[in-house]
mmCIF file of C-alpha atoms and ligand atoms in Angstrom:
data_model
loop_
_atom_site.group_PDB
_atom_site.id
_atom_site.type_symbol
_atom_site.label_atom_id
_atom_site.label_comp_id
_atom_site.label_asym_id
_atom_site.label_seq_id
_atom_site.Cartn_x
_atom_site.Cartn_y
_atom_site.Cartn_z
ATOM 1 C CA MET A 2 82.550 130.923 136.732
ATOM 2 C CA ALA A 3 82.581 128.241 133.524
ATOM 3 C CA LYS A 4 80.263 125.443 134.073
ATOM 4 C CA SER A 5 81.409 122.107 132.266
ATOM 5 C CA ASN A 6 78.262 120.098 133.195
ATOM 6 C CA ALA A 7 75.896 118.465 130.796
ATOM 7 C CA TYR A 8 72.195 119.530 131.242
ATOM 8 C CA LYS A 9 69.573 117.248 130.697
ATOM 9 C CA GLY A 10 68.955 118.395 126.894
ATOM 10 C CA LEU A 11 71.421 118.677 124.243
ATOM 11 C CA SER A 12 70.392 122.196 123.122
ATOM 12 C CA THR A 13 70.780 123.516 126.785
ATOM 13 C CA THR A 14 74.569 121.728 126.962
ATOM 14 C CA ALA A 15 75.375 123.157 123.489
ATOM 15 C CA ILE A 16 74.177 126.842 124.707
ATOM 16 C CA HIS A 17 75.267 126.958 128.452
ATOM 17 C CA ALA A 18 78.044 124.048 129.013
ATOM 18 C CA GLY A 19 81.423 125.681 129.428
ATOM 19 C CA GLU A 20 80.143 128.933 129.916
ATOM 20 C CA GLY A 21 78.430 131.478 131.904
ATOM 21 C CA PRO A 22 77.842 135.250 132.849
ATOM 22 C CA ASP A 23 81.429 136.877 133.394
ATOM 23 C CA PRO A 24 81.829 137.259 137.341
ATOM 24 C CA ALA A 25 83.717 140.701 136.766
ATOM 25 C CA THR A 26 81.095 142.569 134.315
ATOM 26 C CA GLY A 27 78.055 140.350 134.279
ATOM 27 C CA ALA A 28 78.759 140.013 130.713
ATOM 28 C CA SER A 29 76.258 137.386 129.150
ATOM 29 C CA ALA A 30 78.440 136.347 126.372
ATOM 30 C CA PRO A 31 81.921 134.872 126.886
ATOM 31 C CA ASN A 32 84.816 137.483 126.408
ATOM 32 C CA ILE A 33 87.658 136.228 124.505
ATOM 33 C CA VAL A 34 90.764 135.976 126.456
ATOM 34 C CA MET A 35 93.798 136.475 124.293
ATOM 35 C CA SER A 36 96.645 136.728 126.925
ATOM 36 C CA SER A 37 99.619 134.532 126.416
ATOM 37 C CA THR A 38 100.844 134.565 130.073
ATOM 38 C CA TYR A 39 99.132 134.885 133.514
ATOM 39 C CA VAL A 40 100.300 136.902 136.717
ATOM 40 C CA ALA A 41 100.873 134.156 139.339
ATOM 41 C CA GLU A 42 99.980 134.633 142.823
ATOM 42 C CA GLU A 43 102.680 132.343 144.090
ATOM 43 C CA ILE A 44 105.712 130.869 142.652
ATOM 44 C CA ALA A 45 105.170 127.704 140.697
ATOM 45 C CA GLY A 46 106.803 124.945 138.637
ATOM 46 C CA PHE A 47 107.027 125.214 134.783
ATOM 47 C CA SER A 48 107.179 121.496 133.736
ATOM 48 C CA ALA A 49 104.323 119.917 131.822
ATOM 49 C CA HIS A 50 104.826 117.397 134.313
ATOM 50 C CA ASP A 51 103.665 119.729 137.233
ATOM 51 C CA LEU A 52 100.268 119.898 135.442
ATOM 52 C CA SER A 53 97.010 118.998 137.834
ATOM 53 C CA ASP A 54 93.565 119.541 136.900
ATOM 54 C CA ASP A 55 93.282 122.605 139.278
ATOM 55 C CA SER A 56 96.732 124.413 138.263
ATOM 56 C CA PRO A 57 95.761 127.955 137.680
ATOM 57 C CA PHE A 58 96.156 129.563 134.281
ATOM 58 C CA LEU A 59 100.133 129.969 133.652
ATOM 59 C CA TYR A 60 100.948 130.092 130.075
ATOM 60 C CA GLY A 61 98.879 130.108 126.828
ATOM 61 C CA ARG A 62 100.374 126.868 125.399
ATOM 62 C CA TRP A 63 99.265 124.890 128.666
ATOM 63 C CA ALA A 64 95.749 126.092 129.066
ATOM 64 C CA ASN A 65 93.550 128.968 128.075
ATOM 65 C CA PRO A 66 90.181 130.184 129.561
ATOM 66 C CA SER A 67 88.633 130.456 125.711
ATOM 67 C CA VAL A 68 89.705 127.173 124.685
ATOM 68 C CA ARG A 69 88.981 125.220 127.995
ATOM 69 C CA ALA A 70 85.166 126.886 127.879
ATOM 70 C CA LEU A 71 85.040 125.436 124.265
ATOM 71 C CA GLU A 72 86.922 121.787 125.568
ATOM 72 C CA ASN A 73 84.136 121.646 128.439
ATOM 73 C CA LYS A 74 81.135 122.327 125.946
ATOM 74 C CA ILE A 75 82.289 119.533 123.545
ATOM 75 C CA ALA A 76 83.048 117.199 126.468
ATOM 76 C CA ALA A 77 79.758 117.790 127.800
ATOM 77 C CA LEU A 78 78.115 117.399 124.303
ATOM 78 C CA GLU A 79 80.148 114.183 123.550
ATOM 79 C CA GLY A 80 79.484 112.757 127.222
ATOM 80 C CA THR A 81 83.028 111.852 127.997
ATOM 81 C CA GLU A 82 84.822 113.528 131.172
ATOM 82 C CA SER A 83 87.261 115.703 129.297
ATOM 83 C CA CYS A 84 88.258 117.018 125.713
ATOM 84 C CA LEU A 85 91.570 118.756 124.517
ATOM 85 C CA CYS A 86 91.206 121.171 121.661
ATOM 86 C CA LEU A 87 94.157 121.558 119.197
ATOM 87 C CA ALA A 88 95.077 123.523 115.871
ATOM 88 C CA SER A 89 93.275 121.281 113.345
ATOM 89 C CA GLY A 90 91.523 117.802 112.898
ATOM 90 C CA MET A 91 94.914 116.720 111.802
ATOM 91 C CA ALA A 92 96.638 117.744 115.188
ATOM 92 C CA ALA A 93 93.796 115.867 116.686
ATOM 93 C CA ALA A 94 94.547 112.602 114.859
ATOM 94 C CA SER A 95 98.540 112.849 115.482
ATOM 95 C CA ALA A 96 97.754 113.440 118.964
ATOM 96 C CA ILE A 97 96.220 110.370 119.436
ATOM 97 C CA PHE A 98 98.719 108.523 117.469
ATOM 98 C CA LEU A 99 101.753 110.088 118.897
ATOM 99 C CA THR A 100 100.630 110.088 122.442
ATOM 100 C CA VAL A 101 99.179 106.214 122.203
ATOM 101 C CA LEU A 102 102.126 104.759 120.113
ATOM 102 C CA SER A 103 105.831 104.008 120.292
ATOM 103 C CA ALA A 104 108.185 102.303 118.214
ATOM 104 C CA GLY A 105 107.541 98.987 118.197
ATOM 105 C CA ASP A 106 103.797 99.175 118.656
ATOM 106 C CA HIS A 107 101.070 97.992 116.173
ATOM 107 C CA VAL A 108 98.140 99.819 114.996
ATOM 108 C CA ILE A 109 94.991 98.968 113.050
ATOM 109 C CA VAL A 110 93.538 101.480 111.086
ATOM 110 C CA SER A 111 90.435 101.668 108.946
ATOM 111 C CA ASP A 112 91.822 101.455 105.292
ATOM 112 C CA VAL A 113 89.256 104.075 103.936
ATOM 113 C CA SER A 114 89.528 107.431 106.242
ATOM 114 C CA TYR A 115 90.148 110.948 105.688
ATOM 115 C CA ALA A 116 92.741 111.520 103.472
ATOM 116 C CA GLY A 117 95.321 113.111 105.829
ATOM 117 C CA VAL A 118 94.942 110.293 108.551
ATOM 118 C CA ALA A 119 95.344 107.644 105.616
ATOM 119 C CA GLU A 120 98.517 109.324 104.754
ATOM 120 C CA LEU A 121 99.582 109.808 108.280
ATOM 121 C CA ALA A 122 98.951 106.230 108.772
ATOM 122 C CA ARG A 123 100.670 104.946 105.242
ATOM 123 C CA ASP A 124 103.828 107.404 105.308
ATOM 124 C CA THR A 125 104.512 108.522 108.914
ATOM 125 C CA LEU A 126 103.644 106.192 111.257
ATOM 126 C CA PRO A 127 105.898 103.238 109.868
ATOM 127 C CA ARG A 128 108.677 105.790 109.283
ATOM 128 C CA LEU A 129 108.745 106.122 113.399
ATOM 129 C CA GLY A 130 108.786 102.477 113.645
ATOM 130 C CA ILE A 131 105.181 101.801 114.255
ATOM 131 C CA GLU A 132 103.543 98.942 112.462
ATOM 132 C CA VAL A 133 100.325 99.540 110.823
ATOM 133 C CA SER A 134 97.784 97.204 109.398
ATOM 134 C CA LEU A 135 95.079 98.925 106.967
ATOM 135 C CA VAL A 136 91.812 97.031 107.674
ATOM 136 C CA ASP A 137 87.946 97.138 106.264
ATOM 137 C CA MET A 138 86.390 97.789 109.573
ATOM 138 C CA THR A 139 83.075 96.417 108.126
ATOM 139 C CA ASP A 140 84.958 92.946 107.925
ATOM 140 C CA LEU A 141 84.964 92.310 111.940
ATOM 141 C CA GLY A 142 86.657 89.060 111.472
ATOM 142 C CA ALA A 143 89.472 90.817 109.543
ATOM 143 C CA VAL A 144 89.969 93.320 112.194
ATOM 144 C CA ALA A 145 90.196 90.550 114.863
ATOM 145 C CA GLN A 146 92.551 88.722 112.704
ATOM 146 C CA ALA A 147 94.786 91.867 112.399
ATOM 147 C CA VAL A 148 95.190 91.988 116.312
ATOM 148 C CA ARG A 149 98.742 91.083 117.416
ATOM 149 C CA ALA A 150 100.556 90.584 120.575
ATOM 150 C CA ASN A 151 101.811 94.447 120.369
ATOM 151 C CA THR A 152 98.143 96.216 119.262
ATOM 152 C CA LYS A 153 97.919 99.324 121.102
ATOM 153 C CA LEU A 154 95.175 101.242 118.960
ATOM 154 C CA ILE A 155 92.598 100.654 116.620
ATOM 155 C CA HIS A 156 91.411 103.732 114.603
ATOM 156 C CA THR A 157 88.015 103.725 113.108
ATOM 157 C CA GLU A 158 86.023 106.529 111.073
ATOM 158 C CA THR A 159 82.319 106.707 110.786
ATOM 159 C CA PRO A 160 80.724 107.683 108.658
ATOM 160 C CA ALA A 161 83.896 107.240 106.609
ATOM 161 C CA ASN A 162 85.141 109.747 104.266
ATOM 162 C CA PRO A 163 84.604 109.933 101.416
ATOM 163 C CA ILE A 164 82.356 106.844 100.766
ATOM 164 C CA MET A 165 79.868 107.059 103.709
ATOM 165 C CA ARG A 166 80.641 103.333 105.034
ATOM 166 C CA LEU A 167 79.687 103.140 108.304
ATOM 167 C CA THR A 168 81.703 100.956 111.197
ATOM 168 C CA ASP A 169 79.972 98.976 113.951
ATOM 169 C CA LEU A 170 81.677 101.074 117.152
ATOM 170 C CA ALA A 171 80.277 98.864 119.556
ATOM 171 C CA ALA A 172 81.597 95.745 117.787
ATOM 172 C CA ILE A 173 84.981 97.218 117.453
ATOM 173 C CA SER A 174 85.087 98.292 121.013
ATOM 174 C CA GLU A 175 84.511 94.758 122.095
ATOM 175 C CA ILE A 176 87.638 93.609 119.768
ATOM 176 C CA ALA A 177 89.761 96.318 121.360
ATOM 177 C CA ARG A 178 88.725 95.597 125.035
ATOM 178 C CA SER A 179 89.568 92.109 124.500
ATOM 179 C CA ALA A 180 93.062 92.737 122.714
ATOM 180 C CA GLY A 181 93.879 95.130 125.637
ATOM 181 C CA ALA A 182 94.035 97.811 122.950
ATOM 182 C CA ARG A 183 92.596 101.367 122.770
ATOM 183 C CA HIS A 184 89.820 102.506 120.345
ATOM 184 C CA SER A 185 90.149 105.842 118.705
ATOM 185 C CA CYS A 186 87.094 106.973 116.400
ATOM 186 C CA ASP A 187 87.456 109.876 114.049
ATOM 187 C CA ALA A 188 83.429 111.274 114.252
ATOM 188 C CA THR A 189 83.927 114.306 112.353
ATOM 189 C CA PHE A 190 80.922 113.437 110.073
ATOM 190 C CA ALA A 191 78.525 112.278 112.501
ATOM 191 C CA SER A 192 79.255 114.941 115.095
ATOM 192 C CA PRO A 193 78.383 114.393 119.037
ATOM 193 C CA ILE A 194 74.819 114.969 117.806
ATOM 194 C CA GLY A 195 74.742 111.876 115.401
ATOM 195 C CA GLN A 196 76.393 109.631 117.513
ATOM 196 C CA LYS A 197 77.145 108.431 120.804
ATOM 197 C CA SER A 198 80.891 107.199 120.529
ATOM 198 C CA ALA A 199 81.924 106.984 123.896
ATOM 199 C CA GLU A 200 78.945 105.485 125.027
ATOM 200 C CA LEU A 201 79.472 102.724 122.598
ATOM 201 C CA GLY A 202 83.180 102.471 124.043
ATOM 202 C CA VAL A 203 85.183 104.470 122.104
ATOM 203 C CA ASP A 204 88.188 105.678 124.057
ATOM 204 C CA TYR A 205 89.362 108.821 122.272
ATOM 205 C CA VAL A 206 86.516 110.705 119.879
ATOM 206 C CA MET A 207 88.174 112.833 117.565
ATOM 207 C CA HIS A 208 86.301 115.546 115.474
ATOM 208 C CA SER A 209 87.579 118.092 112.776
ATOM 209 C CA ILE A 210 85.957 120.825 114.650
ATOM 210 C CA THR A 211 86.434 122.627 111.354
ATOM 211 C CA LYS A 212 83.580 121.207 110.175
ATOM 212 C CA TYR A 213 80.167 120.614 111.903
ATOM 213 C CA ILE A 214 81.059 121.649 115.524
ATOM 214 C CA GLY A 215 82.577 124.941 114.303
ATOM 215 C CA GLY A 216 80.032 124.819 111.509
ATOM 216 C CA HIS A 217 80.309 128.232 109.698
ATOM 217 C CA GLY A 218 83.483 127.696 107.345
ATOM 218 C CA ASP A 219 85.420 130.333 109.286
ATOM 219 C CA ALA A 220 87.846 128.866 111.932
ATOM 220 C CA ILE A 221 89.990 125.534 111.907
ATOM 221 C CA GLY A 222 90.497 123.417 114.829
ATOM 222 C CA GLY A 223 90.211 119.942 116.394
ATOM 223 C CA ALA A 224 89.219 118.130 119.261
ATOM 224 C CA VAL A 225 89.665 114.731 121.304
ATOM 225 C CA CYS A 226 87.209 113.651 124.234
ATOM 226 C CA ALA A 227 88.253 111.061 126.335
ATOM 227 C CA ARG A 228 88.482 110.171 129.968
ATOM 228 C CA ALA A 229 90.401 113.004 132.128
ATOM 229 C CA GLN A 230 93.305 110.836 133.020
ATOM 230 C CA ASP A 231 93.743 110.414 129.137
ATOM 231 C CA ILE A 232 93.083 113.780 128.336
ATOM 232 C CA ARG A 233 95.960 114.965 130.985
ATOM 233 C CA ALA A 234 98.409 112.627 128.791
ATOM 234 C CA LEU A 235 97.533 114.188 125.670
ATOM 235 C CA THR A 236 97.477 117.598 126.829
ATOM 236 C CA VAL A 237 101.254 116.883 128.351
ATOM 237 C CA GLU A 238 102.433 115.426 124.709
ATOM 238 C CA ALA A 239 100.503 117.242 121.883
ATOM 239 C CA ALA A 240 99.712 120.639 123.624
ATOM 240 C CA ILE A 241 102.642 121.494 125.951
ATOM 241 C CA HIS A 242 105.248 119.623 123.946
ATOM 242 C CA HIS A 243 104.349 119.305 120.304
ATOM 243 C CA GLY A 244 102.680 122.673 120.631
ATOM 244 C CA GLY A 245 99.725 122.420 118.229
ATOM 245 C CA ILE A 246 97.497 124.560 120.261
ATOM 246 C CA LEU A 247 94.185 125.938 119.250
ATOM 247 C CA SER A 248 94.156 129.856 119.052
ATOM 248 C CA PRO A 249 91.706 131.644 121.524
ATOM 249 C CA PHE A 250 89.922 133.419 118.741
ATOM 250 C CA ASN A 251 89.234 130.494 116.928
ATOM 251 C CA ALA A 252 88.184 128.751 120.199
ATOM 252 C CA TRP A 253 85.558 131.642 120.809
ATOM 253 C CA LEU A 254 84.432 131.540 117.256
ATOM 254 C CA ILE A 255 83.934 127.748 117.297
ATOM 255 C CA ALA A 256 82.095 127.857 121.021
ATOM 256 C CA ARG A 257 79.659 130.653 119.345
ATOM 257 C CA GLY A 258 79.099 127.700 116.214
ATOM 258 C CA THR A 259 78.741 125.265 118.718
ATOM 259 C CA SER A 260 75.992 126.865 120.700
ATOM 260 C CA THR A 261 73.568 126.043 117.610
ATOM 261 C CA LEU A 262 74.920 122.488 116.747
ATOM 262 C CA PRO A 263 71.761 120.824 117.826
ATOM 263 C CA LEU A 264 69.844 122.913 115.814
ATOM 264 C CA ARG A 265 71.989 122.783 112.608
ATOM 265 C CA MET A 266 72.624 119.037 112.886
ATOM 266 C CA ARG A 267 68.512 118.465 112.431
ATOM 267 C CA ALA A 268 68.368 121.053 109.758
ATOM 268 C CA HIS A 269 71.082 119.519 107.997
ATOM 269 C CA GLN A 270 69.503 116.117 108.126
ATOM 270 C CA GLU A 271 66.394 117.204 106.966
ATOM 271 C CA GLY A 272 68.017 119.160 103.685
ATOM 272 C CA ALA A 273 70.299 115.796 103.381
ATOM 273 C CA MET A 274 67.065 113.604 103.244
ATOM 274 C CA ALA A 275 65.103 115.720 100.811
ATOM 275 C CA VAL A 276 68.147 116.089 98.607
ATOM 276 C CA ALA A 277 69.316 112.185 98.592
ATOM 277 C CA ALA A 278 65.580 111.291 98.206
ATOM 278 C CA TRP A 279 65.670 113.539 94.923
ATOM 279 C CA LEU A 280 69.143 112.338 93.567
ATOM 280 C CA GLU A 281 67.882 108.845 94.096
ATOM 281 C CA ASP A 282 64.986 109.162 91.626
ATOM 282 C CA HIS A 283 67.122 111.140 89.041
ATOM 283 C CA PRO A 284 67.703 108.839 86.114
ATOM 284 C CA LYS A 285 71.607 110.364 85.952
ATOM 285 C CA ALA A 286 72.468 109.181 89.404
ATOM 286 C CA THR A 287 73.984 105.958 89.283
ATOM 287 C CA LYS A 288 74.117 105.559 93.184
ATOM 288 C CA VAL A 289 73.376 107.440 96.233
ATOM 289 C CA LEU A 290 74.926 106.783 99.239
ATOM 290 C CA TYR A 291 73.381 108.703 102.549
ATOM 291 C CA PRO A 292 72.893 106.730 105.728
ATOM 292 C CA GLY A 293 69.467 108.035 106.141
ATOM 293 C CA LEU A 294 68.353 105.980 103.062
ATOM 294 C CA ALA A 295 67.041 102.854 103.267
ATOM 295 C CA SER A 296 68.871 101.914 100.225
ATOM 296 C CA HIS A 297 72.069 102.746 102.131
ATOM 297 C CA PRO A 298 73.875 98.896 102.294
ATOM 298 C CA GLN A 299 74.332 99.537 106.115
ATOM 299 C CA HIS A 300 70.821 101.534 107.131
ATOM 300 C CA GLU A 301 70.039 98.781 109.641
ATOM 301 C CA LEU A 302 73.411 99.657 111.413
ATOM 302 C CA ALA A 303 72.916 103.343 110.966
ATOM 303 C CA ALA A 304 69.438 103.370 112.292
ATOM 304 C CA ARG A 305 70.951 101.496 115.432
ATOM 305 C CA GLN A 306 74.169 103.647 116.160
ATOM 306 C CA MET A 307 73.194 107.118 114.903
ATOM 307 C CA GLN A 308 70.649 109.381 116.238
ATOM 308 C CA ASN A 309 71.089 111.852 113.462
ATOM 309 C CA TYR A 310 72.076 110.944 109.709
ATOM 310 C CA SER A 311 74.142 114.190 109.570
ATOM 311 C CA GLY A 312 74.349 116.253 105.773
ATOM 312 C CA MET A 313 76.717 114.066 104.234
ATOM 313 C CA ILE A 314 75.628 112.350 100.672
ATOM 314 C CA ALA A 315 78.002 110.496 98.198
ATOM 315 C CA PHE A 316 76.700 109.812 95.078
ATOM 316 C CA GLN A 317 77.993 108.421 91.534
ATOM 317 C CA VAL A 318 77.226 109.561 87.935
ATOM 318 C CA GLY A 319 78.287 107.163 85.393
ATOM 319 C CA ASP A 320 81.673 106.223 84.807
ATOM 320 C CA GLU A 321 85.138 108.367 85.327
ATOM 321 C CA ARG A 322 84.823 110.465 82.034
ATOM 322 C CA THR A 323 81.313 111.225 82.948
ATOM 323 C CA GLY A 324 81.904 112.244 86.587
ATOM 324 C CA GLU A 325 84.989 114.448 85.290
ATOM 325 C CA THR A 326 82.949 116.155 82.934
ATOM 326 C CA LEU A 327 80.068 116.809 85.410
ATOM 327 C CA ALA A 328 82.540 117.943 87.926
ATOM 328 C CA ALA A 329 84.167 120.531 85.478
ATOM 329 C CA ARG A 330 80.595 121.840 84.705
ATOM 330 C CA MET A 331 79.669 122.335 88.792
ATOM 331 C CA ALA A 332 82.931 124.246 89.249
ATOM 332 C CA GLU A 333 81.915 126.779 86.442
ATOM 333 C CA GLU A 334 77.913 126.574 86.794
ATOM 334 C CA LEU A 335 76.985 125.907 90.137
ATOM 335 C CA GLN A 336 75.558 129.124 91.885
ATOM 336 C CA VAL A 337 74.344 128.088 95.200
ATOM 337 C CA ILE A 338 76.419 125.094 95.882
ATOM 338 C CA HIS A 339 80.097 125.655 96.152
ATOM 339 C CA TYR A 340 82.735 123.580 94.318
ATOM 340 C CA ALA A 341 85.003 123.477 97.098
ATOM 341 C CA VAL A 342 86.676 120.809 99.635
ATOM 342 C CA SER A 343 85.619 120.806 103.435
ATOM 343 C CA LEU A 344 81.908 120.201 105.084
ATOM 344 C CA GLY A 345 79.565 120.874 107.753
ATOM 345 C CA HIS A 346 79.404 124.650 107.072
ATOM 346 C CA HIS A 347 75.811 126.242 106.433
ATOM 347 C CA ARG A 348 76.976 126.857 103.031
ATOM 348 C CA SER A 349 76.885 123.591 100.792
ATOM 349 C CA LEU A 350 79.658 122.413 99.270
ATOM 350 C CA ILE A 351 80.608 119.602 96.749
ATOM 351 C CA TRP A 352 83.931 117.811 95.299
ATOM 352 C CA TRP A 353 84.749 115.254 92.911
ATOM 353 C CA LEU A 354 86.688 112.068 94.205
ATOM 354 C CA PRO A 355 87.539 110.014 91.199
ATOM 355 C CA THR A 356 88.499 106.138 92.464
ATOM 356 C CA SER A 357 91.714 106.116 90.467
ATOM 357 C CA GLY A 358 93.290 109.068 91.706
ATOM 358 C CA MET A 359 92.233 108.186 95.519
ATOM 359 C CA MET A 360 93.688 105.098 95.127
ATOM 360 C CA GLU A 361 97.227 106.607 93.838
ATOM 361 C CA THR A 362 97.266 109.222 96.246
ATOM 362 C CA SER A 363 95.562 108.538 99.641
ATOM 363 C CA PHE A 364 94.354 104.769 99.722
ATOM 364 C CA ARG A 365 96.469 102.829 97.642
ATOM 365 C CA LEU A 366 94.488 99.746 97.932
ATOM 366 C CA SER A 367 94.224 96.491 95.991
ATOM 367 C CA GLY A 368 92.385 93.054 95.777
ATOM 368 C CA LYS A 369 89.363 92.929 97.853
ATOM 369 C CA GLN A 370 89.785 95.969 99.596
ATOM 370 C CA PHE A 371 89.730 98.080 96.499
ATOM 371 C CA ASP A 372 86.781 95.742 95.596
ATOM 372 C CA ARG A 373 85.032 96.890 98.638
ATOM 373 C CA TYR A 374 85.744 100.547 98.009
ATOM 374 C CA ARG A 375 84.471 100.364 94.552
ATOM 375 C CA ASP A 376 81.261 98.829 95.550
ATOM 376 C CA PHE A 377 80.400 102.182 97.396
ATOM 377 C CA ALA A 378 82.812 104.679 95.116
ATOM 378 C CA GLY A 379 82.356 103.180 91.605
ATOM 379 C CA ASP A 380 84.533 104.846 89.411
ATOM 380 C CA GLY A 381 84.327 108.280 91.313
ATOM 381 C CA ILE A 382 82.023 109.932 93.682
ATOM 382 C CA PHE A 383 80.715 113.232 94.270
ATOM 383 C CA ARG A 384 80.741 114.203 98.038
ATOM 384 C CA LEU A 385 78.121 116.715 98.991
ATOM 385 C CA SER A 386 77.857 118.425 102.094
ATOM 386 C CA ILE A 387 74.350 119.811 102.452
ATOM 387 C CA GLY A 388 74.458 123.136 104.108
ATOM 388 C CA LEU A 389 71.485 125.111 105.837
ATOM 389 C CA GLU A 390 70.033 126.870 102.426
ATOM 390 C CA ASP A 391 66.174 125.833 101.165
ATOM 391 C CA ALA A 392 66.496 122.264 99.919
ATOM 392 C CA GLU A 393 64.491 123.294 96.766
ATOM 393 C CA ASP A 394 67.155 125.830 95.987
ATOM 394 C CA LEU A 395 69.905 123.284 96.352
ATOM 395 C CA ILE A 396 68.003 120.906 94.199
ATOM 396 C CA ALA A 397 67.405 123.444 91.381
ATOM 397 C CA ASP A 398 70.970 124.149 91.474
ATOM 398 C CA LEU A 399 71.807 119.975 90.833
ATOM 399 C CA ASP A 400 69.093 119.934 88.529
ATOM 400 C CA ARG A 401 70.737 122.560 86.120
ATOM 401 C CA VAL A 402 74.120 120.770 85.962
ATOM 402 C CA LEU A 403 72.990 117.213 86.112
ATOM 403 C CA GLY A 404 70.576 118.154 83.226
HETATM 404 C C1 PLP B 9 88.587 117.541 107.708
HETATM 405 C C2 PLP B 9 88.910 116.198 108.354
HETATM 406 C C3 PLP B 9 90.001 116.040 109.236
HETATM 407 C C4 PLP B 9 91.317 116.884 109.383
HETATM 408 O O1 PLP B 9 90.490 117.843 109.750
HETATM 409 P P1 PLP B 9 91.579 119.360 109.910
HETATM 410 O O2 PLP B 9 90.731 120.223 110.760
HETATM 411 O O3 PLP B 9 91.038 120.031 108.220
HETATM 412 O O4 PLP B 9 92.703 119.475 110.044
HETATM 413 C C5 PLP B 9 89.823 114.647 109.652
HETATM 414 N N1 PLP B 9 88.999 113.841 109.578
HETATM 415 C C6 PLP B 9 87.818 114.324 108.689
HETATM 416 C C7 PLP B 9 86.779 112.835 108.671
HETATM 417 C C8 PLP B 9 87.525 115.219 108.047
HETATM 418 O O5 PLP B 9 86.478 115.342 107.609
#
């Protein structure tokens, strides 16, 4: 039957954890179990509160063998006891917020994050009576000062979308621990290969598995990795009650992608290093942000905290007008790189994020927090997700449009 244990090496774990030959047929590759219900061998309760770790499969919103296999594979890679997969990365983020937080609680959220999470924190949580402080996570003093008696959660993201700013996870875990709060981290950009978030004290490690973990741009999903008892609570709340479960077909596709994650992350890093180094020497690129470059303002933290620098690069080209003109050219003229949102796929993707637009819609920062964003992003950045193509083809494609 399915094995959830980790092996010595990450590659073996990625391939074999969570799966095994089918006991009925000997099939080496996993089947997809699409059934929504299961024939019971004895009478059982049908409330989420009857759930236990050895409950048999009962109904697809409670658990599904194909989804379970993926959860065990991701937990083994992340090094946590357990994992819950959900319908999207946003479903994973809202699962954490809506399970850990209640009306009257306080949460500290990174002031720069994935846009959907930024808007959830600014609009939805306050509407539910949850107090939100938006803090620059690189300013550890400000994080400690933001702690209140009712602080239940600190939510970080590293590297942070879209500016590639890093957060010192061990330091934030320490602040959370002394505040009696939990620490959740969106580790989508790093993947389980790029950093060992749970080892650094993170209680809830979340991923948009639409990105690196799935890796092929053909299935949307999300995951939260945590201790078994925390995953049980999330399962009752977010899966069984809120209902945002991952489909078995997507789980099967994403598990197939996960098998090659360690191999792909090495190639993403190699390609990103080559393109980032080339961009840094290009006269039109005014700033290049890649954690693997010695010029990244937090390269020392990156070297300490990350085992793989991943494939995400942010770069600036002049002022907002120059950036916008170039973005329009990219959309029309790039031949290899797709001008599209999303990231972490085998196809390279690029997207223009003007600072003024990001401030109006998702981030709404002012004063020192705005200045700190602008230090990284200038008037706007190109977010480039390096895929698995040959670096020379990506460089030729960029060189043509940069001129
Ligand atoms: C894409 C993304 C999300 C949201 O994930 P979906 O699967 O699109 O819902 C959350 N966080 C980060 C960092 C992302 O890149």
